[in-house]
mmCIF file of C-alpha atoms in Angstrom:
data_model
loop_
_atom_site.group_PDB
_atom_site.id
_atom_site.type_symbol
_atom_site.label_atom_id
_atom_site.label_comp_id
_atom_site.label_asym_id
_atom_site.label_seq_id
_atom_site.Cartn_x
_atom_site.Cartn_y
_atom_site.Cartn_z
ATOM 1 C CA MET Y 1 -0.458 19.903 -22.345
ATOM 2 C CA ILE Y 2 -2.908 22.831 -22.077
ATOM 3 C CA LEU Y 3 -2.538 25.775 -19.909
ATOM 4 C CA ILE Y 4 -5.723 27.450 -18.799
ATOM 5 C CA LEU Y 5 -5.097 30.929 -17.817
ATOM 6 C CA LYS Y 6 -6.654 32.967 -14.867
ATOM 7 C CA ASN Y 7 -9.552 35.302 -15.657
ATOM 8 C CA GLY Y 8 -8.317 38.891 -16.124
ATOM 9 C CA VAL Y 9 -4.782 37.745 -16.958
ATOM 10 C CA SER Y 10 -2.693 40.572 -18.358
ATOM 11 C CA ASP Y 11 -0.916 40.556 -21.875
ATOM 12 C CA GLU Y 12 2.389 40.899 -19.849
ATOM 13 C CA GLN Y 13 1.593 37.709 -17.797
ATOM 14 C CA ILE Y 14 0.793 35.956 -20.897
ATOM 15 C CA ASP Y 15 4.121 36.955 -22.636
ATOM 16 C CA ARG Y 16 6.059 35.832 -19.563
ATOM 17 C CA VAL Y 17 4.338 32.440 -19.572
ATOM 18 C CA ILE Y 18 4.972 31.921 -23.338
ATOM 19 C CA ALA Y 19 8.609 32.969 -22.774
ATOM 20 C CA ARG Y 20 9.175 30.550 -19.974
ATOM 21 C CA VAL Y 21 7.477 27.796 -21.759
ATOM 22 C CA GLU Y 22 9.596 28.276 -24.927
ATOM 23 C CA GLY Y 23 12.729 28.581 -22.738
ATOM 24 C CA TRP Y 24 12.283 25.037 -21.958
ATOM 25 C CA GLY Y 25 12.105 24.050 -25.626
ATOM 26 C CA LEU Y 26 8.464 23.787 -26.226
ATOM 27 C CA GLN Y 27 6.382 25.542 -28.815
ATOM 28 C CA THR Y 28 3.271 27.299 -27.821
ATOM 29 C CA HIS Y 29 -0.147 28.025 -29.374
ATOM 30 C CA LEU Y 30 -2.264 30.870 -28.028
ATOM 31 C CA SER Y 31 -5.901 30.979 -28.092
ATOM 32 C CA ARG Y 32 -7.923 33.664 -26.651
ATOM 33 C CA GLY Y 33 -11.971 33.015 -26.110
ATOM 34 C CA THR Y 34 -14.662 35.276 -24.751
ATOM 35 C CA TYR Y 35 -14.150 33.914 -21.347
ATOM 36 C CA ARG Y 36 -10.836 31.802 -21.175
ATOM 37 C CA THR Y 37 -7.521 32.297 -22.634
ATOM 38 C CA ILE Y 38 -5.580 28.981 -23.367
ATOM 39 C CA ILE Y 39 -1.954 28.161 -24.337
ATOM 40 C CA GLY Y 40 -1.271 24.830 -26.024
ATOM 41 C CA LEU Y 41 2.035 23.363 -25.518
ATOM 42 C CA ILE Y 42 3.665 21.308 -28.417
ATOM 43 C CA GLY Y 43 6.981 19.427 -28.010
ATOM 44 C CA ASP Y 44 8.696 17.030 -25.478
ATOM 45 C CA GLU Y 45 6.755 17.829 -22.355
ATOM 46 C CA SER Y 46 9.158 15.808 -20.220
ATOM 47 C CA GLN Y 47 11.365 18.859 -19.993
ATOM 48 C CA VAL Y 48 8.833 20.419 -17.420
ATOM 49 C CA SER Y 49 6.563 19.097 -14.895
ATOM 50 C CA GLN Y 50 2.986 19.773 -14.391
ATOM 51 C CA GLU Y 51 3.499 21.067 -10.892
ATOM 52 C CA THR Y 52 6.078 23.713 -12.340
ATOM 53 C CA LEU Y 53 3.659 24.872 -15.041
ATOM 54 C CA SER Y 54 0.809 25.285 -12.538
ATOM 55 C CA SER Y 55 3.295 27.582 -10.481
ATOM 56 C CA LEU Y 56 3.705 30.179 -13.213
ATOM 57 C CA PRO Y 57 1.800 33.424 -12.528
ATOM 58 C CA GLY Y 58 -1.346 33.625 -14.556
ATOM 59 C CA VAL Y 59 -1.926 29.888 -14.940
ATOM 60 C CA SER Y 60 -5.111 28.658 -13.394
ATOM 61 C CA GLN Y 61 -5.171 25.121 -14.504
ATOM 62 C CA VAL Y 62 -2.684 22.623 -16.480
ATOM 63 C CA ILE Y 63 -4.456 19.714 -18.383
ATOM 64 C CA PRO Y 64 -2.510 16.889 -19.860
ATOM 65 C CA VAL Y 65 -3.328 15.838 -23.161
ATOM 66 C CA LEU Y 66 -1.497 12.565 -22.981
ATOM 67 C CA PRO Y 67 -1.400 10.442 -19.948
ATOM 68 C CA PRO Y 68 1.631 10.789 -17.610
ATOM 69 C CA TYR Y 69 2.581 7.099 -18.078
ATOM 70 C CA LYS Y 70 3.816 7.640 -21.629
ATOM 71 C CA LEU Y 71 5.694 4.363 -22.214
ATOM 72 C CA ALA Y 72 2.855 2.282 -20.752
ATOM 73 C CA SER Y 73 0.111 3.989 -22.678
ATOM 74 C CA ARG Y 74 -1.729 2.727 -25.739
ATOM 75 C CA GLU Y 75 -0.981 6.019 -27.438
ATOM 76 C CA ALA Y 76 2.805 5.119 -27.375
ATOM 77 C CA HIS Y 77 2.211 1.387 -28.264
ATOM 78 C CA PRO Y 78 -1.276 0.617 -29.840
ATOM 79 C CA GLU Y 79 -0.792 -2.962 -30.162
ATOM 80 C CA SER Y 80 -0.911 -5.308 -27.130
ATOM 81 C CA SER Y 81 2.461 -6.358 -25.799
ATOM 82 C CA VAL Y 82 3.374 -10.126 -25.415
ATOM 83 C CA ILE Y 83 5.805 -10.822 -22.598
ATOM 84 C CA ASP Y 84 8.006 -13.826 -23.029
ATOM 85 C CA VAL Y 85 8.899 -15.506 -19.752
ATOM 86 C CA SER Y 86 11.574 -18.143 -20.658
ATOM 87 C CA GLY Y 87 9.377 -19.381 -23.592
ATOM 88 C CA VAL Y 88 5.935 -18.883 -21.944
ATOM 89 C CA LYS Y 89 4.153 -15.999 -23.511
ATOM 90 C CA ILE Y 90 1.661 -13.888 -21.583
ATOM 91 C CA GLY Y 91 -0.712 -11.455 -23.643
ATOM 92 C CA GLY Y 92 -1.837 -11.436 -27.331
ATOM 93 C CA GLY Y 93 -4.389 -14.188 -26.883
ATOM 94 C CA GLN Y 94 -1.849 -16.303 -24.775
ATOM 95 C CA LEU Y 95 -2.615 -17.026 -21.039
ATOM 96 C CA GLY Y 96 -0.072 -17.187 -18.255
ATOM 97 C CA MET Y 97 -1.110 -19.768 -15.646
ATOM 98 C CA ILE Y 98 0.875 -19.088 -12.391
ATOM 99 C CA ALA Y 99 0.505 -21.631 -9.530
ATOM 100 C CA GLY Y 100 2.523 -22.624 -6.437
ATOM 101 C CA PRO Y 101 2.634 -22.179 -2.566
ATOM 102 C CA CYS Y 102 3.023 -18.671 -0.997
ATOM 103 C CA SER Y 103 6.394 -19.501 0.326
ATOM 104 C CA VAL Y 104 9.221 -21.719 -0.707
ATOM 105 C CA GLU Y 105 9.314 -24.496 2.022
ATOM 106 C CA ASP Y 106 11.332 -27.663 2.056
ATOM 107 C CA ARG Y 107 12.691 -29.104 -1.259
ATOM 108 C CA ASP Y 108 10.364 -32.402 -1.229
ATOM 109 C CA ARG Y 109 7.072 -30.517 -0.687
ATOM 110 C CA MET Y 110 8.139 -27.928 -3.401
ATOM 111 C CA MET Y 111 8.844 -30.799 -5.782
ATOM 112 C CA ARG Y 112 5.312 -32.644 -4.995
ATOM 113 C CA ILE Y 113 3.555 -29.261 -5.620
ATOM 114 C CA ALA Y 114 5.277 -28.426 -8.537
ATOM 115 C CA GLU Y 115 4.784 -31.881 -10.188
ATOM 116 C CA SER Y 116 1.025 -31.707 -9.486
ATOM 117 C CA VAL Y 117 0.571 -28.179 -10.938
ATOM 118 C CA CYS Y 118 2.628 -28.974 -13.923
ATOM 119 C CA GLU Y 119 0.426 -32.159 -14.591
ATOM 120 C CA SER Y 120 -2.629 -29.920 -14.343
ATOM 121 C CA GLY Y 121 -1.351 -27.401 -16.979
ATOM 122 C CA ALA Y 122 0.306 -24.482 -15.080
ATOM 123 C CA ASN Y 123 2.980 -22.792 -17.123
ATOM 124 C CA LEU Y 124 4.825 -20.797 -14.404
ATOM 125 C CA PHE Y 125 5.569 -21.886 -10.882
ATOM 126 C CA ARG Y 126 5.724 -19.371 -8.119
ATOM 127 C CA GLY Y 127 7.145 -19.463 -4.514
ATOM 128 C CA GLY Y 128 8.418 -16.617 -2.258
ATOM 129 C CA ALA Y 129 11.907 -16.946 -0.978
ATOM 130 C CA TYR Y 130 11.715 -13.450 0.565
ATOM 131 C CA LYS Y 131 8.497 -12.544 2.248
ATOM 132 C CA PRO Y 132 7.485 -9.287 3.424
ATOM 133 C CA ARG Y 133 5.105 -9.886 6.225
ATOM 134 C CA THR Y 134 2.910 -7.786 8.463
ATOM 135 C CA SER Y 135 4.481 -9.014 11.663
ATOM 136 C CA PRO Y 136 8.196 -9.083 12.037
ATOM 137 C CA TYR Y 137 7.767 -12.432 13.917
ATOM 138 C CA ALA Y 138 6.091 -14.336 11.080
ATOM 139 C CA PHE Y 139 8.005 -16.449 8.753
ATOM 140 C CA GLN Y 140 10.128 -14.274 6.361
ATOM 141 C CA GLY Y 141 11.271 -16.907 3.821
ATOM 142 C CA LEU Y 142 14.344 -19.042 3.368
ATOM 143 C CA GLY Y 143 16.327 -16.385 1.511
ATOM 144 C CA GLU Y 144 18.755 -17.582 -0.973
ATOM 145 C CA LYS Y 145 18.333 -21.307 0.127
ATOM 146 C CA GLY Y 146 14.719 -20.785 -1.068
ATOM 147 C CA LEU Y 147 15.962 -19.524 -4.396
ATOM 148 C CA GLU Y 148 18.155 -22.534 -4.879
ATOM 149 C CA ILE Y 149 15.283 -24.794 -4.297
ATOM 150 C CA LEU Y 150 13.001 -22.795 -6.554
ATOM 151 C CA ARG Y 151 15.528 -22.889 -9.336
ATOM 152 C CA GLU Y 152 16.026 -26.555 -8.737
ATOM 153 C CA VAL Y 153 12.113 -27.094 -9.150
ATOM 154 C CA GLY Y 154 12.078 -25.055 -12.308
ATOM 155 C CA ASP Y 155 14.989 -26.934 -13.854
ATOM 156 C CA ARG Y 156 13.637 -30.201 -12.803
ATOM 157 C CA PHE Y 157 10.091 -29.759 -14.476
ATOM 158 C CA GLY Y 158 11.097 -27.295 -17.300
ATOM 159 C CA ILE Y 159 8.753 -24.684 -15.870
ATOM 160 C CA PRO Y 160 9.678 -20.881 -15.553
ATOM 161 C CA VAL Y 161 9.798 -19.797 -11.918
ATOM 162 C CA VAL Y 162 8.316 -16.377 -10.446
ATOM 163 C CA THR Y 163 9.454 -15.229 -7.176
ATOM 164 C CA GLU Y 164 8.972 -11.796 -5.272
ATOM 165 C CA ILE Y 165 11.773 -9.240 -4.853
ATOM 166 C CA THR Y 166 11.646 -7.057 -1.828
ATOM 167 C CA ASP Y 167 14.953 -5.391 -1.587
ATOM 168 C CA PRO Y 168 16.866 -3.325 -4.360
ATOM 169 C CA ARG Y 169 20.082 -4.719 -3.030
ATOM 170 C CA ASN Y 170 18.970 -8.230 -4.018
ATOM 171 C CA VAL Y 171 17.881 -7.785 -7.549
ATOM 172 C CA GLU Y 172 20.972 -9.185 -9.122
ATOM 173 C CA LEU Y 173 21.072 -12.115 -6.734
ATOM 174 C CA VAL Y 174 17.320 -13.005 -7.310
ATOM 175 C CA ALA Y 175 17.525 -12.610 -11.127
ATOM 176 C CA GLN Y 176 20.290 -15.215 -11.205
ATOM 177 C CA TYR Y 177 17.680 -17.875 -9.928
ATOM 178 C CA ALA Y 178 14.159 -16.582 -11.250
ATOM 179 C CA ASP Y 179 12.727 -16.458 -14.522
ATOM 180 C CA MET Y 180 10.485 -13.694 -13.442
ATOM 181 C CA LEU Y 181 10.711 -11.018 -10.717
ATOM 182 C CA GLN Y 182 7.557 -10.202 -8.726
ATOM 183 C CA ILE Y 183 6.873 -6.690 -7.199
ATOM 184 C CA GLY Y 184 4.419 -7.409 -4.389
ATOM 185 C CA ALA Y 185 1.509 -5.299 -3.495
ATOM 186 C CA ARG Y 186 3.259 -3.693 -0.524
ATOM 187 C CA ASN Y 187 6.281 -2.570 -2.777
ATOM 188 C CA MET Y 188 4.176 -1.366 -5.759
ATOM 189 C CA GLN Y 189 5.448 2.195 -4.962
ATOM 190 C CA ASN Y 190 8.693 1.429 -3.847
ATOM 191 C CA PHE Y 191 10.212 3.404 -6.422
ATOM 192 C CA VAL Y 192 13.889 2.550 -5.581
ATOM 193 C CA LEU Y 193 13.049 -1.088 -5.969
ATOM 194 C CA LEU Y 194 11.045 -0.382 -9.257
ATOM 195 C CA THR Y 195 14.079 1.398 -10.645
ATOM 196 C CA GLU Y 196 16.609 -1.227 -9.970
ATOM 197 C CA VAL Y 197 14.180 -3.890 -11.478
ATOM 198 C CA GLY Y 198 13.794 -1.889 -14.528
ATOM 199 C CA LYS Y 199 17.458 -2.104 -15.053
ATOM 200 C CA SER Y 200 17.070 -5.881 -15.103
ATOM 201 C CA SER Y 201 16.429 -8.003 -18.157
ATOM 202 C CA ARG Y 202 14.004 -10.170 -16.293
ATOM 203 C CA PRO Y 203 10.208 -10.018 -17.048
ATOM 204 C CA VAL Y 204 8.376 -8.488 -14.005
ATOM 205 C CA LEU Y 205 5.048 -9.163 -12.539
ATOM 206 C CA LEU Y 206 3.840 -6.024 -11.104
ATOM 207 C CA LYS Y 207 0.871 -6.357 -8.478
ATOM 208 C CA ARG Y 208 -1.564 -3.635 -7.606
ATOM 209 C CA GLY Y 209 -1.225 -2.133 -4.274
ATOM 210 C CA MET Y 210 -4.003 -2.611 -1.878
ATOM 211 C CA SER Y 211 -5.005 1.232 -1.894
ATOM 212 C CA ALA Y 212 -3.490 1.989 -5.282
ATOM 213 C CA THR Y 213 -5.662 3.594 -8.173
ATOM 214 C CA ILE Y 214 -5.339 2.365 -11.683
ATOM 215 C CA ALA Y 215 -3.279 5.415 -12.455
ATOM 216 C CA ASP Y 216 -0.835 4.663 -9.633
ATOM 217 C CA LEU Y 217 -0.299 1.019 -10.846
ATOM 218 C CA LEU Y 218 0.404 2.318 -14.429
ATOM 219 C CA MET Y 219 2.744 5.114 -13.094
ATOM 220 C CA SER Y 220 4.574 2.374 -11.205
ATOM 221 C CA ALA Y 221 4.940 0.321 -14.319
ATOM 222 C CA GLU Y 222 6.368 3.397 -16.101
ATOM 223 C CA TYR Y 223 9.148 3.540 -13.507
ATOM 224 C CA ILE Y 224 10.249 0.051 -14.680
ATOM 225 C CA LEU Y 225 9.760 0.753 -18.358
ATOM 226 C CA SER Y 226 11.595 4.041 -18.466
ATOM 227 C CA GLU Y 227 14.593 2.201 -17.057
ATOM 228 C CA GLY Y 228 14.736 0.185 -20.262
ATOM 229 C CA ASN Y 229 12.848 -2.937 -19.186
ATOM 230 C CA PRO Y 230 9.696 -3.399 -21.416
ATOM 231 C CA ASN Y 231 8.816 -6.703 -19.897
ATOM 232 C CA VAL Y 232 6.064 -5.823 -17.426
ATOM 233 C CA VAL Y 233 2.908 -7.966 -16.629
ATOM 234 C CA LEU Y 234 0.504 -6.234 -14.306
ATOM 235 C CA CYS Y 235 -1.850 -8.029 -11.708
ATOM 236 C CA GLU Y 236 -5.182 -7.304 -10.062
ATOM 237 C CA ARG Y 237 -4.967 -8.869 -6.672
ATOM 238 C CA GLY Y 238 -7.646 -7.106 -4.756
ATOM 239 C CA ILE Y 239 -8.013 -3.611 -3.121
ATOM 240 C CA LYS Y 240 -9.003 -2.654 0.347
ATOM 241 C CA SER Y 241 -12.782 -2.302 1.155
ATOM 242 C CA PHE Y 242 -14.988 -1.730 4.143
ATOM 243 C CA ASP Y 243 -16.532 -5.289 3.843
ATOM 244 C CA PRO Y 244 -14.804 -7.827 5.811
ATOM 245 C CA SER Y 245 -16.403 -10.854 3.824
ATOM 246 C CA THR Y 246 -13.364 -11.343 1.822
ATOM 247 C CA ARG Y 247 -9.543 -10.552 2.381
ATOM 248 C CA ASN Y 248 -9.709 -7.720 -0.124
ATOM 249 C CA LEU Y 249 -12.244 -6.452 -2.954
ATOM 250 C CA PHE Y 250 -11.635 -8.307 -6.219
ATOM 251 C CA ASP Y 251 -11.751 -5.301 -8.639
ATOM 252 C CA VAL Y 252 -12.575 -7.484 -11.795
ATOM 253 C CA ALA Y 253 -13.508 -4.237 -13.739
ATOM 254 C CA ALA Y 254 -9.971 -3.195 -13.515
ATOM 255 C CA VAL Y 255 -9.085 -5.691 -16.152
ATOM 256 C CA PRO Y 256 -10.823 -4.011 -19.036
ATOM 257 C CA VAL Y 257 -10.242 -0.628 -17.745
ATOM 258 C CA VAL Y 258 -6.514 -1.294 -17.681
ATOM 259 C CA GLN Y 259 -6.367 -2.812 -21.004
ATOM 260 C CA GLY Y 260 -8.064 0.221 -22.549
ATOM 261 C CA LEU Y 261 -5.258 2.315 -21.041
ATOM 262 C CA THR Y 262 -2.172 0.234 -21.701
ATOM 263 C CA HIS Y 263 -0.671 -2.236 -23.968
ATOM 264 C CA LEU Y 264 0.859 -4.426 -20.939
ATOM 265 C CA PRO Y 265 -0.644 -7.743 -20.265
ATOM 266 C CA MET Y 266 -2.848 -8.054 -17.115
ATOM 267 C CA ILE Y 267 -3.508 -11.185 -14.978
ATOM 268 C CA VAL Y 268 -5.684 -11.745 -11.901
ATOM 269 C CA ASP Y 269 -4.922 -13.036 -8.444
ATOM 270 C CA PRO Y 270 -8.135 -14.281 -6.946
ATOM 271 C CA SER Y 271 -6.244 -15.972 -4.005
ATOM 272 C CA HIS Y 272 -5.144 -12.558 -2.397
ATOM 273 C CA ALA Y 273 -8.175 -10.917 -3.755
ATOM 274 C CA THR Y 274 -10.596 -13.175 -1.767
ATOM 275 C CA GLY Y 275 -8.515 -14.982 0.624
ATOM 276 C CA ARG Y 276 -11.279 -17.848 0.482
ATOM 277 C CA PRO Y 277 -10.722 -21.074 -1.437
ATOM 278 C CA ASP Y 278 -14.343 -21.316 -2.324
ATOM 279 C CA LEU Y 279 -14.164 -18.031 -4.143
ATOM 280 C CA ILE Y 280 -11.037 -18.649 -6.035
ATOM 281 C CA PRO Y 281 -12.673 -20.635 -8.839
ATOM 282 C CA PRO Y 282 -15.554 -18.378 -9.762
ATOM 283 C CA CYS Y 283 -13.439 -15.317 -9.414
ATOM 284 C CA ALA Y 284 -10.565 -17.003 -11.660
ATOM 285 C CA LEU Y 285 -13.314 -17.561 -14.236
ATOM 286 C CA ALA Y 286 -14.673 -14.004 -14.010
ATOM 287 C CA GLY Y 287 -11.179 -12.529 -14.580
ATOM 288 C CA LEU Y 288 -10.707 -14.596 -17.718
ATOM 289 C CA ALA Y 289 -14.244 -13.623 -18.876
ATOM 290 C CA ALA Y 290 -13.361 -9.871 -18.183
ATOM 291 C CA GLY Y 291 -10.064 -10.353 -20.485
ATOM 292 C CA ALA Y 292 -7.323 -11.110 -18.284
ATOM 293 C CA ASP Y 293 -4.201 -12.445 -19.812
ATOM 294 C CA GLY Y 294 -3.717 -15.125 -16.976
ATOM 295 C CA VAL Y 295 -4.443 -16.259 -13.509
ATOM 296 C CA HIS Y 296 -2.298 -16.565 -10.451
ATOM 297 C CA ILE Y 297 -3.543 -19.143 -7.945
ATOM 298 C CA GLU Y 298 -1.730 -20.215 -4.720
ATOM 299 C CA VAL Y 299 -1.776 -24.174 -4.269
ATOM 300 C CA HIS Y 300 -0.473 -26.222 -1.461
ATOM 301 C CA ASP Y 301 -0.765 -29.885 -0.800
ATOM 302 C CA CYS Y 302 -1.443 -29.271 2.979
ATOM 303 C CA PRO Y 303 -2.556 -25.729 3.699
ATOM 304 C CA GLU Y 304 -2.772 -26.206 7.505
ATOM 305 C CA GLU Y 305 1.132 -26.680 7.338
ATOM 306 C CA ALA Y 306 1.764 -23.854 5.127
ATOM 307 C CA LYS Y 307 4.230 -21.238 6.605
ATOM 308 C CA SER Y 308 2.314 -18.353 5.029
ATOM 309 C CA ASP Y 309 -1.292 -17.809 3.559
ATOM 310 C CA GLY Y 310 -2.275 -21.529 3.838
ATOM 311 C CA PRO Y 311 -5.991 -20.570 4.416
ATOM 312 C CA GLN Y 312 -6.296 -19.149 0.796
ATOM 313 C CA ALA Y 313 -4.550 -22.003 -0.996
ATOM 314 C CA LEU Y 314 -6.274 -24.538 -3.204
ATOM 315 C CA LEU Y 315 -5.381 -28.227 -2.887
ATOM 316 C CA PRO Y 316 -3.734 -29.709 -6.084
ATOM 317 C CA GLU Y 317 -6.805 -31.665 -7.028
ATOM 318 C CA GLN Y 318 -8.843 -28.571 -6.764
ATOM 319 C CA TYR Y 319 -6.339 -26.672 -8.788
ATOM 320 C CA LYS Y 320 -6.574 -29.423 -11.663
ATOM 321 C CA GLN Y 321 -10.435 -29.018 -11.615
ATOM 322 C CA ILE Y 322 -10.372 -25.074 -11.918
ATOM 323 C CA LEU Y 323 -7.706 -25.321 -14.645
ATOM 324 C CA GLN Y 324 -9.940 -27.569 -16.669
ATOM 325 C CA GLN Y 325 -12.553 -25.109 -16.445
ATOM 326 C CA MET Y 326 -10.409 -22.240 -17.353
ATOM 327 C CA ARG Y 327 -9.095 -23.994 -20.366
ATOM 328 C CA LEU Y 328 -12.776 -24.406 -21.525
ATOM 329 C CA MET Y 329 -13.273 -20.478 -20.843
ATOM 330 C CA ALA Y 330 -9.985 -19.968 -22.862
ATOM 331 C CA ASP Y 331 -11.407 -21.922 -25.893
ATOM 332 C CA LEU Y 332 -14.641 -20.007 -25.632
ATOM 333 C CA LEU Y 333 -12.765 -16.669 -25.776
ATOM 334 C CA GLY Y 334 -10.472 -17.848 -28.519
ATOM 335 C CA LYS Y 335 -7.445 -17.957 -26.221
ATOM 336 C CA THR Y 336 -4.728 -20.402 -25.475
ATOM 337 C CA ILE Y 337 -2.760 -21.597 -22.443
ATOM 338 C CA SER Y 338 0.707 -20.880 -23.509
ATOM 339 C CA PRO Y 339 2.529 -24.244 -23.346
ATOM 340 C CA LEU Y 340 5.775 -24.959 -21.626
ATOM 341 C CA ALA Y 341 8.694 -24.455 -23.770
ATOM 342 C CA GLY Y 342 10.985 -26.583 -21.627
ATOM 343 C CA THR Y 343 13.526 -23.832 -21.475
ATOM 344 C CA ALA Y 344 13.060 -22.509 -18.114
ATOM 345 C CA GLY Y 345 16.268 -21.480 -16.684
ATOM 346 C CA LYS Y 346 18.223 -21.164 -19.907
ATOM 347 C CA PRO Y 347 18.701 -17.293 -20.058
ATOM 348 C CA ASP Y 348 21.774 -16.837 -18.141
ATOM 349 C CA HIS Y 349 21.423 -18.364 -14.694
ATOM 350 C CA SER Y 350 24.882 -18.357 -13.440
ATOM 351 C CA PRO Y 351 26.288 -21.767 -12.477
ATOM 352 C CA LYS Y 352 28.409 -20.196 -9.790
ATOM 353 C CA ASN Y 353 25.442 -18.736 -8.002
ATOM 354 C CA ASN Y 354 23.159 -21.445 -9.026
ATOM 355 C CA PRO Y 355 24.679 -24.709 -7.793
ATOM 356 C CA GLN Y 356 22.996 -27.630 -9.609
ATOM 357 C CA PRO Y 357 22.227 -30.746 -7.544
ATOM 358 C CA PRO Y 358 23.678 -34.194 -8.854
ATOM 359 C CA THR Y 359 21.669 -36.015 -11.359
ATOM 360 C CA GLU Y 360 20.731 -38.727 -8.847
ATOM 361 C CA ALA Y 361 19.037 -36.274 -6.574
ATOM 362 C CA LEU Y 362 16.619 -35.395 -9.252
ATOM 363 C CA ALA Y 363 15.715 -38.948 -10.024
#
């Protein structure tokens, strides 16, 4: 960091600032100019906060040289990370195609939807067992029963499953069933939840908050990384706007901006970004063209019966069509849709907490 000192600062104040900084284990480099005096800091800057430095007498401004999201930054990790979700890779030219309904509903419906999206070429299946809703009276999800259904679907079709985690107390439970933990937009800055997820070994899908800046998103990722979990995939899902034409504003420019700042993969979610099925295909293709490492799309076989977010879901046949187009786009960009490895559920899904149905039930 660089400390810019106030005009007219005394030598005594400069000496005090240097003494305090060096007392925190940092080295200093003093430079006196015609109009400004600055002090460069060298060493482990995590020992002192920017706010503390700003409060030192004589200091006018603190300028960070490195971004505050040190572990997430490209300075710390120049090569793009590739995140492995039970055999499906996201990043490094390999695309994650996440599809499924907003909520886990009944078993038969989940099986039908999963079969259709797998046949179309999706490589990750999503569904919410716990649903944070604006209204307390809206459907809140099936809880652990929903997790059991989701796990059964994943094992039946050999596809990794993604589900949202909303409560720090449920991280261990959800991780027993899911291959990937999703942090939704409303919880992007739930720092207690981020910390607990960071202690898990499960890959994390971190969605950008509705009013979050790109720096906010990367700092949330830093919480997870700093706890020891390096497997984070970011997601652009739309931000709030004044225009009611779409549910949110699809910030497609965020994709290349983020990828210039961090090594973490980033996917797009045109379903939540637009809230309109007619806009999902063009926005999905736009996201890939901008460099996204995958696309998250909601799919339901009967949207009018969906327990949540039915109006923004594609029908299975519509999803098949857009995935064909996305495959052509991927070929054009020299990328591939990561194939299913057939190992979903392999990493330590506890039999005790993940009861498997009898073989005949899967026939």
